[in-house]
mmCIF file of C-alpha atoms in Angstrom:
data_model
loop_
_atom_site.group_PDB
_atom_site.id
_atom_site.type_symbol
_atom_site.label_atom_id
_atom_site.label_comp_id
_atom_site.label_asym_id
_atom_site.label_seq_id
_atom_site.Cartn_x
_atom_site.Cartn_y
_atom_site.Cartn_z
ATOM 1 C CA MET A 625 106.331 124.044 115.556
ATOM 2 C CA ALA A 626 108.786 123.259 113.188
ATOM 3 C CA ALA A 627 108.351 121.374 109.679
ATOM 4 C CA LYS A 628 109.836 118.128 109.637
ATOM 5 C CA LEU A 629 109.322 117.673 106.119
ATOM 6 C CA ARG A 630 109.630 120.800 103.777
ATOM 7 C CA LYS A 631 109.436 121.939 99.927
ATOM 8 C CA GLY A 632 112.383 120.012 98.356
ATOM 9 C CA ASP A 633 112.717 117.407 100.602
ATOM 10 C CA LYS A 634 113.147 113.896 98.935
ATOM 11 C CA VAL A 635 110.589 111.410 100.763
ATOM 12 C CA ILE A 636 109.464 107.729 100.159
ATOM 13 C CA VAL A 637 105.561 106.917 100.302
ATOM 14 C CA LEU A 638 104.905 104.523 103.415
ATOM 15 C CA ALA A 639 101.440 103.474 102.902
ATOM 16 C CA GLY A 640 98.399 103.970 100.003
ATOM 17 C CA LYS A 641 98.539 102.938 96.201
ATOM 18 C CA ASP A 642 101.678 104.175 95.475
ATOM 19 C CA LYS A 643 103.686 102.506 98.715
ATOM 20 C CA GLY A 644 107.451 102.524 98.160
ATOM 21 C CA LYS A 645 107.574 105.202 95.348
ATOM 22 C CA GLU A 646 110.049 108.072 95.854
ATOM 23 C CA GLY A 647 109.634 111.350 94.798
ATOM 24 C CA GLU A 648 110.268 115.299 95.899
ATOM 25 C CA ILE A 649 108.238 117.469 97.623
ATOM 26 C CA SER A 650 106.772 120.464 95.441
ATOM 27 C CA SER A 651 104.296 121.917 98.185
ATOM 28 C CA VAL A 652 103.281 121.481 101.564
ATOM 29 C CA ASN A 653 100.127 122.437 103.108
ATOM 30 C CA PRO A 654 100.764 122.924 107.088
ATOM 31 C CA SER A 655 97.133 123.451 107.799
ATOM 32 C CA THR A 656 95.619 120.238 106.366
ATOM 33 C CA GLY A 657 98.659 118.268 106.896
ATOM 34 C CA LYS A 658 99.123 117.339 103.496
ATOM 35 C CA ALA A 659 102.091 117.648 100.487
ATOM 36 C CA ILE A 660 101.971 117.165 96.842
ATOM 37 C CA VAL A 661 104.756 114.646 95.713
ATOM 38 C CA SER A 662 106.129 114.592 92.456
ATOM 39 C CA GLY A 663 105.264 111.578 90.537
ATOM 40 C CA VAL A 664 103.380 110.211 93.690
ATOM 41 C CA ASN A 665 99.113 110.072 93.805
ATOM 42 C CA VAL A 666 98.698 111.028 90.487
ATOM 43 C CA ALA A 667 94.973 111.276 89.046
ATOM 44 C CA ILE A 668 93.753 111.613 85.829
ATOM 45 C CA ARG A 669 91.879 114.753 85.322
ATOM 46 C CA HIS A 670 89.455 115.432 82.246
ATOM 47 C CA GLN A 671 89.969 118.866 80.854
ATOM 48 C CA ALA A 672 87.602 120.601 78.114
ATOM 49 C CA GLN A 673 89.605 122.037 75.263
ATOM 50 C CA THR A 674 89.480 126.442 75.259
ATOM 51 C CA GLN A 675 91.484 128.491 72.828
ATOM 52 C CA ASN A 676 94.985 128.544 73.799
ATOM 53 C CA SER A 677 95.204 124.997 75.410
ATOM 54 C CA GLN A 678 94.653 121.293 74.331
ATOM 55 C CA GLY A 679 91.709 119.649 76.376
ATOM 56 C CA GLY A 680 91.853 115.682 77.193
ATOM 57 C CA ARG A 681 92.861 113.696 79.912
ATOM 58 C CA VAL A 682 95.618 115.831 81.840
ATOM 59 C CA PRO A 683 97.443 113.656 84.915
ATOM 60 C CA THR A 684 97.516 115.679 88.132
ATOM 61 C CA GLU A 685 99.335 115.043 91.446
ATOM 62 C CA MET A 686 96.554 115.094 94.269
ATOM 63 C CA PRO A 687 97.999 115.797 98.021
ATOM 64 C CA ILE A 688 99.048 112.823 100.174
ATOM 65 C CA GLN A 689 98.952 113.092 104.290
ATOM 66 C CA LEU A 690 102.224 113.963 105.591
ATOM 67 C CA SER A 691 102.112 110.893 107.743
ATOM 68 C CA ASN A 692 102.149 108.500 104.913
ATOM 69 C CA LEU A 693 105.618 110.263 103.671
ATOM 70 C CA ALA A 694 109.024 109.492 105.411
ATOM 71 C CA LEU A 695 112.452 111.452 104.843
ATOM 72 C CA VAL A 696 114.798 109.304 102.453
ATOM 73 C CA ASP A 697 117.894 109.034 104.611
ATOM 74 C CA PRO A 698 120.965 111.031 102.970
ATOM 75 C CA LYS A 699 123.385 108.029 104.018
ATOM 76 C CA ASP A 700 121.611 104.476 102.669
ATOM 77 C CA GLY A 701 118.371 106.032 100.841
ATOM 78 C CA GLY A 702 116.076 104.105 103.287
ATOM 79 C CA PRO A 703 113.305 105.757 105.092
ATOM 80 C CA THR A 704 114.132 107.605 108.276
ATOM 81 C CA ARG A 705 112.512 109.480 110.765
ATOM 82 C CA VAL A 706 113.291 113.064 111.311
ATOM 83 C CA GLY A 707 114.583 115.039 114.865
ATOM 84 C CA PHE A 708 116.033 118.469 115.894
ATOM 85 C CA LYS A 709 118.823 119.129 117.484
ATOM 86 C CA MET A 710 120.894 122.507 118.504
ATOM 87 C CA ASP A 711 124.049 122.997 116.090
ATOM 88 C CA GLY A 712 125.524 125.506 117.989
ATOM 89 C CA ASP A 713 123.017 128.650 117.940
ATOM 90 C CA LYS A 714 121.379 126.884 115.174
ATOM 91 C CA LYS A 715 118.328 124.282 115.464
ATOM 92 C CA VAL A 716 118.967 121.864 112.303
ATOM 93 C CA ARG A 717 116.907 118.701 111.351
ATOM 94 C CA PHE A 718 118.645 115.196 111.403
ATOM 95 C CA ALA A 719 117.924 112.180 110.310
ATOM 96 C CA LYS A 720 117.473 109.635 112.958
ATOM 97 C CA LYS A 721 118.610 106.759 111.497
ATOM 98 C CA SER A 722 121.933 107.584 110.448
ATOM 99 C CA GLY A 723 122.552 111.119 112.537
ATOM 100 C CA GLU A 724 123.173 112.789 109.474
ATOM 101 C CA VAL A 725 121.856 116.663 109.317
ATOM 102 C CA ILE A 726 119.642 117.532 106.403
ATOM 103 C CA ASN A 727 120.606 120.227 104.617
ATOM 104 C CA GLY A 728 117.952 123.301 104.409
#
């Protein structure tokens, strides 16, 4: 099945502690149905000091469920669902809210 959300997409968080935040998808794991979004779902991890890196509290982006993410509409900037349509002989994604074709 084709992926509705892909790496590099601008998304908005629909549910959870970071509801309303926007970010870019840095990686997607389809088998678990989760994605890592920059600046969203940040947890503090404590890291021990090593010879070549400083220790301390390191902010780390944790995976977030794909169902809690929505693509940002290219026209009005709000959340939108993603659909698929044929553009000639090529299958493309489009924003259901505005009908705009999503690049990539």
